Amino acid sequence: MTDLATRARPTRWVPSTGGRRRRLPQGGGPRAGTITAFLIPFFLPFVLFYLVPVGYALWQSFRAVHRTGGQYGTSYTTFGGFEQYQKVFENTEFWSSIGRIGLFGIVQVPVMLLVALVMALLLDTPLLKLKSVFRITAFMPYAVPGVIAAIMWSYLYSPQLSPVVDLFDALGLHPDFLGPGAVLWSAANVSTWLWTGYNMLIMYSSLQAIPRELYEAAKLDGAGNWAIAWQIKVPIIAPSIVLTTVFSIIGTLQLYAEPAVLRQISSNISSTFTPNMLAYAVASGNNYQQAAAISVVIAVITFVLSFGFMRLTSKRAGL
């Protein structure tokens, strides 16, 4: 029986070391089991901590809580269809937070990525000395947790505590970093300080992969350092610039820590200042279904913006 079963299995020919061919049985064999064993540590947490929460949020967003007997009556949860999404789209605070975060992203993301690009180009030029010190110094803010960074900057923004405010006052200037017109940009400054070094490192890694022969050929053609940087380096690392932009778009719509910390010292930041803060505030009121719907809408907007940006720039960036 064993011989008949072996002969019945499909076989494939592979060359042997002696020049003659030998037959190997096709099928999964131990190799398939090994691959599965390596994939399980990834897929198991992915399913438990990503797919399951996303699915639960979607399920919650289609539920609705109703009460019998007035406000203090018995509550029960039923299928509500798109009731929660209708409330989201009718919520003026939600659209205000979207507009506020949109303005934040339009200004902060280009500034941050431009600074990161200039820093990466400086690191890649032979004219810069002490590159390792500059690289570590620029990347160090990324090692600081966002909440800690926001607390540090809130100290520098506070009129009662900040030596920076005292310096401006001595010069005859009286900035209000926590005022209604400036608090959004104060939060943007914290985000820029945190993430510029991270984006710089991605761009710098791409610059290191460019063959040096291209630079030598450009110099033989009479190109200077400026022309090499903007006409050769930047176009080649365009995919990395697109990647950091997508990361920044996603991070902008997830903004929470910086304004939440600054809210402790500024009355100009409400609990609905950003979409994520609005979702948290709604969930804190035990309205989990509405908070889930807000989260789903934020996720859809994030996907549309990031995917749309990639589609618009993929051909030019060579993706």
Short mmCIF file of C-alpha atoms in Angstrom, two decimals:
data_model
loop_
_atom_site.label_atom_id
_atom_site.label_comp_id
_atom_site.label_asym_id
_atom_site.label_seq_id
_atom_site.Cartn_x
_atom_site.Cartn_y
_atom_site.Cartn_z
CA MET A 1 0.00 0.00 0.00
CA THR A 2 2.80 2.42 0.82
CA ASP A 3 4.53 1.83 -2.55
CA LEU A 4 1.26 2.30 -4.45
CA ALA A 5 0.49 5.54 -2.59
CA THR A 6 3.96 6.89 -3.27
CA ARG A 7 3.72 6.08 -7.00
CA ALA A 8 0.30 7.72 -7.21
CA ARG A 9 1.52 11.08 -5.92
CA PRO A 10 2.50 13.69 -8.58
CA THR A 11 6.22 14.17 -8.94
CA ARG A 12 8.48 16.81 -10.39
CA TRP A 13 12.02 16.53 -11.75
CA VAL A 14 14.89 18.53 -10.28
CA PRO A 15 18.54 18.37 -11.30
CA SER A 16 20.80 16.46 -8.96
CA THR A 17 24.43 17.29 -8.15
CA GLY A 18 25.69 14.45 -10.31
CA GLY A 19 23.99 15.73 -13.47
CA ARG A 20 21.21 13.13 -13.36
CA ARG A 21 17.67 14.01 -12.48
CA ARG A 22 15.83 12.69 -9.47
CA ARG A 23 12.16 12.70 -8.55
CA LEU A 24 10.75 14.63 -5.60
CA PRO A 25 7.14 14.26 -4.46
CA GLN A 26 5.08 17.39 -4.86
CA GLY A 27 3.02 18.71 -2.00
CA GLY A 28 3.38 20.83 1.10
CA GLY A 29 5.72 18.62 3.06
CA PRO A 30 7.64 20.03 6.02
CA ARG A 31 8.38 23.29 4.17
CA ALA A 32 4.71 24.38 4.22
CA GLY A 33 4.53 23.66 7.93
CA THR A 34 7.64 25.74 8.54
CA ILE A 35 6.22 28.70 6.59
CA THR A 36 2.96 28.46 8.53
CA ALA A 37 4.85 28.40 11.81
CA PHE A 38 6.68 31.60 10.87
CA LEU A 39 3.48 33.35 9.73
CA ILE A 40 1.39 32.55 12.80
CA PRO A 41 3.23 35.02 15.12
CA PHE A 42 2.26 37.80 12.70
CA PHE A 43 -1.25 36.79 11.69
CA LEU A 44 -2.48 35.91 15.17
CA PRO A 45 -1.83 39.37 16.70
CA PHE A 46 -2.94 40.97 13.42
CA VAL A 47 -6.31 39.26 13.64
CA LEU A 48 -6.76 39.72 17.40
CA PHE A 49 -5.58 43.32 17.73
CA TYR A 50 -6.47 44.77 14.31
CA LEU A 51 -9.18 42.90 12.43
CA VAL A 52 -11.28 42.03 15.49
CA PRO A 53 -11.32 45.62 16.90
CA VAL A 54 -12.08 47.04 13.45
CA GLY A 55 -14.90 44.57 12.96
CA TYR A 56 -16.27 45.30 16.45
CA ALA A 57 -16.19 49.06 15.77
CA LEU A 58 -18.08 48.54 12.52
CA TRP A 59 -20.66 46.38 14.30
CA GLN A 60 -21.08 48.96 17.07
CA SER A 61 -21.52 51.79 14.57
CA PHE A 62 -24.67 50.13 13.23
CA ARG A 63 -26.22 49.78 16.70
CA ALA A 64 -28.45 52.28 18.47
CA VAL A 65 -29.53 52.68 22.09
CA HIS A 66 -33.22 53.37 22.75
CA ARG A 67 -35.06 53.89 26.01
CA THR A 68 -38.55 53.11 27.18
CA GLY A 69 -40.23 55.37 29.69
CA GLY A 70 -38.30 58.58 29.07
CA GLN A 71 -34.70 59.61 29.77
CA TYR A 72 -34.37 57.46 32.89
CA GLY A 73 -36.24 54.48 31.52
CA THR A 74 -34.90 51.08 30.59
CA SER A 75 -32.38 51.15 27.75
CA TYR A 76 -31.97 48.53 25.08
CA THR A 77 -29.69 48.25 22.06
CA THR A 78 -31.00 47.41 18.61
CA PHE A 79 -29.84 47.50 15.01
CA GLY A 80 -29.98 51.13 13.96
CA GLY A 81 -28.78 50.97 10.39
CA PHE A 82 -27.12 54.23 9.34
CA GLU A 83 -28.63 56.20 12.21
CA GLN A 84 -25.26 56.84 13.88
CA TYR A 85 -23.63 57.91 10.60
CA GLN A 86 -26.48 60.34 9.96
CA LYS A 87 -25.82 61.91 13.36
CA VAL A 88 -22.12 62.19 12.53
CA PHE A 89 -22.75 64.01 9.26
CA GLU A 90 -25.24 66.32 10.99
CA ASN A 91 -22.80 67.11 13.82
CA THR A 92 -21.35 70.61 13.32
CA GLU A 93 -18.60 69.92 15.87
CA PHE A 94 -17.39 67.01 13.77
CA TRP A 95 -17.09 69.14 10.63
CA SER A 96 -15.43 71.93 12.60
CA SER A 97 -12.80 69.49 13.85
CA ILE A 98 -12.30 68.14 10.32
CA GLY A 99 -11.81 71.67 8.98
CA ARG A 100 -9.40 72.51 11.80
CA ILE A 101 -7.33 69.40 11.23
CA GLY A 102 -7.42 69.97 7.46
CA LEU A 103 -5.91 73.44 7.92
CA PHE A 104 -3.37 71.92 10.29
CA GLY A 105 -2.30 69.34 7.69
CA ILE A 106 -2.18 71.75 4.74
CA VAL A 107 0.33 73.95 6.58
CA GLN A 108 2.19 71.61 8.93
CA VAL A 109 2.85 68.63 6.64
CA PRO A 110 4.57 70.54 3.79
CA VAL A 111 6.66 72.58 6.25
CA MET A 112 7.74 69.50 8.18
CA LEU A 113 8.63 67.48 5.07
CA LEU A 114 10.51 70.39 3.49
CA VAL A 115 12.61 70.79 6.63
CA ALA A 116 13.19 67.01 6.73
CA LEU A 117 14.25 67.00 3.07
CA VAL A 118 16.70 69.87 3.54
CA MET A 119 18.19 68.14 6.58
CA ALA A 120 18.53 64.86 4.67
CA LEU A 121 20.26 66.62 1.78
CA LEU A 122 22.63 68.33 4.21
CA LEU A 123 23.48 64.97 5.76
CA ASP A 124 24.22 63.54 2.33
CA THR A 125 26.54 66.32 1.23
CA PRO A 126 30.29 66.00 1.81
CA LEU A 127 30.42 69.61 2.99
CA LEU A 128 28.75 68.89 6.33
CA LYS A 129 31.02 68.06 9.25
CA LEU A 130 30.14 65.98 12.32
CA LYS A 131 27.39 64.15 10.45
CA SER A 132 26.83 61.54 13.14
CA VAL A 133 26.27 64.21 15.79
CA PHE A 134 23.88 66.11 13.51
CA ARG A 135 21.97 62.93 12.64
CA ILE A 136 21.53 61.85 16.25
CA THR A 137 20.53 65.35 17.35
CA ALA A 138 17.93 65.65 14.59
CA PHE A 139 16.50 62.19 15.28
CA MET A 140 16.48 62.49 19.07
CA PRO A 141 13.05 64.23 19.38
CA TYR A 142 11.43 61.15 17.80
CA ALA A 143 12.61 59.12 20.80
CA VAL A 144 10.55 61.33 23.11
CA PRO A 145 6.94 60.12 23.61
CA GLY A 146 4.34 62.50 22.22
CA VAL A 147 2.75 63.19 25.61
CA ILE A 148 6.12 64.04 27.18
CA ALA A 149 6.99 66.30 24.25
CA ALA A 150 3.67 68.12 24.60
CA ILE A 151 4.27 68.61 28.34
CA MET A 152 7.75 70.02 27.62
CA TRP A 153 6.42 72.46 25.06
CA SER A 154 3.47 73.46 27.24
CA TYR A 155 6.03 74.63 29.78
CA LEU A 156 7.65 76.78 27.08
CA TYR A 157 4.26 78.14 25.98
CA SER A 158 2.95 79.02 29.44
CA PRO A 159 3.14 82.80 30.12
CA GLN A 160 3.74 82.20 33.84
CA LEU A 161 6.59 79.70 33.43
CA SER A 162 8.21 80.09 30.03
CA PRO A 163 11.67 81.70 29.71
CA VAL A 164 10.91 82.06 25.99
CA VAL A 165 7.88 84.25 26.71
CA ASP A 166 9.99 86.28 29.18
CA LEU A 167 12.62 86.81 26.49
CA PHE A 168 10.03 88.04 23.99
CA ASP A 169 8.55 90.34 26.64
CA ALA A 170 11.98 91.83 27.26
CA LEU A 171 12.25 92.56 23.54
CA GLY A 172 8.91 94.35 23.55
CA LEU A 173 7.05 91.47 21.94
CA HIS A 174 4.12 89.82 23.65
CA PRO A 175 3.25 86.54 21.90
CA ASP A 176 0.33 84.50 23.12
CA PHE A 177 1.19 80.94 22.12
CA LEU A 178 -1.99 79.64 23.70
CA GLY A 179 -4.34 82.24 22.24
CA PRO A 180 -7.27 81.35 19.96
CA GLY A 181 -5.35 82.26 16.81
CA ALA A 182 -2.07 80.59 17.75
CA VAL A 183 -2.87 77.46 19.75
CA LEU A 184 -3.38 75.33 16.63
CA TRP A 185 0.08 76.30 15.36
CA SER A 186 1.58 75.70 18.78
CA ALA A 187 0.34 72.12 18.52
CA ALA A 188 1.68 71.99 14.94
CA ASN A 189 5.08 73.09 16.20
CA VAL A 190 5.15 70.20 18.68
CA SER A 191 4.28 67.71 15.92
CA THR A 192 6.91 69.17 13.61
CA TRP A 193 9.56 68.96 16.33
CA LEU A 194 8.62 65.34 17.01
CA TRP A 195 8.41 63.93 13.47
CA THR A 196 10.89 65.87 11.35
CA GLY A 197 13.82 63.68 12.37
CA TYR A 198 11.88 60.49 11.62
CA ASN A 199 11.01 61.65 8.10
CA MET A 200 14.54 62.90 7.59
CA LEU A 201 15.94 59.45 8.35
CA ILE A 202 13.67 57.80 5.75
CA MET A 203 14.78 60.26 3.09
CA TYR A 204 18.42 60.00 4.11
CA SER A 205 18.31 56.20 3.85
CA SER A 206 17.03 56.54 0.28
CA LEU A 207 19.82 58.99 -0.53
CA GLN A 208 22.39 56.49 0.69
CA ALA A 209 21.13 53.96 -1.87
CA ILE A 210 21.87 56.25 -4.85
CA PRO A 211 25.00 55.16 -6.78
CA ARG A 212 27.80 57.69 -6.34
CA GLU A 213 28.68 57.31 -10.01
CA LEU A 214 25.67 59.48 -10.84
CA TYR A 215 27.14 62.36 -8.88
CA GLU A 216 30.53 61.95 -10.52
CA ALA A 217 28.96 61.96 -13.98
CA ALA A 218 26.94 65.06 -13.12
CA LYS A 219 30.05 66.87 -11.91
CA LEU A 220 31.83 66.00 -15.16
CA ASP A 221 28.92 67.64 -16.97
CA GLY A 222 29.45 70.78 -14.91
CA ALA A 223 26.66 70.37 -12.32
CA GLY A 224 27.21 71.94 -8.93
CA ASN A 225 26.07 70.72 -5.52
CA TRP A 226 22.79 72.64 -5.77
CA ALA A 227 21.93 71.18 -9.18
CA ILE A 228 22.88 67.67 -8.05
CA ALA A 229 20.65 67.99 -4.98
CA TRP A 230 17.49 69.27 -6.69
CA GLN A 231 17.81 67.76 -10.16
CA ILE A 232 19.21 64.32 -9.32
CA LYS A 233 18.73 63.46 -5.65
CA VAL A 234 15.22 64.78 -5.09
CA PRO A 235 13.65 63.11 -8.19
CA ILE A 236 15.29 59.79 -7.33
CA ILE A 237 14.03 59.75 -3.73
CA ALA A 238 10.53 60.88 -4.77
CA PRO A 239 9.01 57.52 -3.66
CA SER A 240 10.35 58.13 -0.14
CA ILE A 241 8.92 61.64 -0.13
CA VAL A 242 5.53 60.24 -1.17
CA LEU A 243 5.76 57.60 1.57
CA THR A 244 6.53 60.16 4.29
CA THR A 245 3.69 62.33 3.01
CA VAL A 246 1.23 59.44 3.30
CA PHE A 247 2.46 58.71 6.83
CA SER A 248 2.04 62.39 7.68
CA ILE A 249 -1.52 62.52 6.31
CA ILE A 250 -2.45 59.51 8.42
CA GLY A 251 -0.77 60.99 11.49
CA THR A 252 -2.51 64.34 11.02
CA LEU A 253 -5.97 62.78 11.11
CA GLN A 254 -4.94 60.84 14.23
CA LEU A 255 -3.79 63.96 16.09
CA TYR A 256 -4.68 63.68 19.76
CA ALA A 257 -1.82 63.82 22.30
CA GLU A 258 -0.52 67.33 21.59
CA PRO A 259 -3.84 69.26 21.77
CA ALA A 260 -5.09 67.05 24.62
CA VAL A 261 -2.08 68.03 26.75
CA LEU A 262 -2.20 71.71 25.75
CA ARG A 263 -5.89 71.74 26.68
CA GLN A 264 -4.83 71.50 30.33
CA ILE A 265 -3.30 74.98 30.16
CA SER A 266 -5.41 76.62 27.45
CA SER A 267 -9.13 77.27 27.40
CA ASN A 268 -8.98 77.71 23.62
CA ILE A 269 -8.80 73.94 23.04
CA SER A 270 -12.13 72.22 23.50
CA SER A 271 -12.83 68.54 23.99
CA THR A 272 -13.86 68.40 20.31
CA PHE A 273 -10.79 70.20 18.94
CA THR A 274 -9.76 67.29 16.68
CA PRO A 275 -11.80 64.36 15.31
CA ASN A 276 -10.04 61.91 17.62
CA MET A 277 -10.72 64.12 20.63
CA LEU A 278 -14.37 64.31 19.60
CA ALA A 279 -14.60 60.51 19.38
CA TYR A 280 -13.02 60.17 22.82
CA ALA A 281 -15.35 62.78 24.32
CA VAL A 282 -18.41 61.02 22.87
CA ALA A 283 -17.19 57.64 24.14
CA SER A 284 -16.59 59.17 27.59
CA GLY A 285 -20.31 59.95 27.65
CA ASN A 286 -21.03 56.23 27.23
CA ASN A 287 -22.23 56.74 23.67
CA TYR A 288 -20.00 54.03 22.25
CA GLN A 289 -22.07 53.53 19.11
CA GLN A 290 -21.73 57.18 18.09
CA ALA A 291 -18.01 57.14 18.91
CA ALA A 292 -17.57 54.03 16.76
CA ALA A 293 -19.33 55.72 13.84
CA ILE A 294 -17.07 58.77 14.19
CA SER A 295 -14.02 56.50 14.22
CA VAL A 296 -15.16 54.67 11.10
CA VAL A 297 -15.74 57.95 9.25
CA ILE A 298 -12.27 59.17 10.27
CA ALA A 299 -10.77 55.91 9.01
CA VAL A 300 -12.59 56.23 5.66
CA ILE A 301 -11.44 59.84 5.24
CA THR A 302 -7.87 58.82 6.09
CA PHE A 303 -7.97 56.00 3.53
CA VAL A 304 -9.44 58.21 0.80
CA LEU A 305 -6.90 61.01 1.31
CA SER A 306 -3.83 58.77 1.61
CA PHE A 307 -4.83 56.43 -1.22
CA GLY A 308 -5.88 59.35 -3.41
CA PHE A 309 -2.56 61.09 -2.83
CA MET A 310 -0.67 57.93 -3.73
CA ARG A 311 -2.68 57.53 -6.93
CA LEU A 312 -2.02 61.13 -7.93
CA THR A 313 1.71 60.94 -7.29
CA SER A 314 2.51 57.28 -8.09
CA LYS A 315 3.36 57.84 -11.75
CA ARG A 316 5.57 60.84 -11.14
CA ALA A 317 7.32 59.18 -8.18
CA GLY A 318 7.81 55.87 -10.02
CA LEU A 319 5.74 53.81 -7.59
#
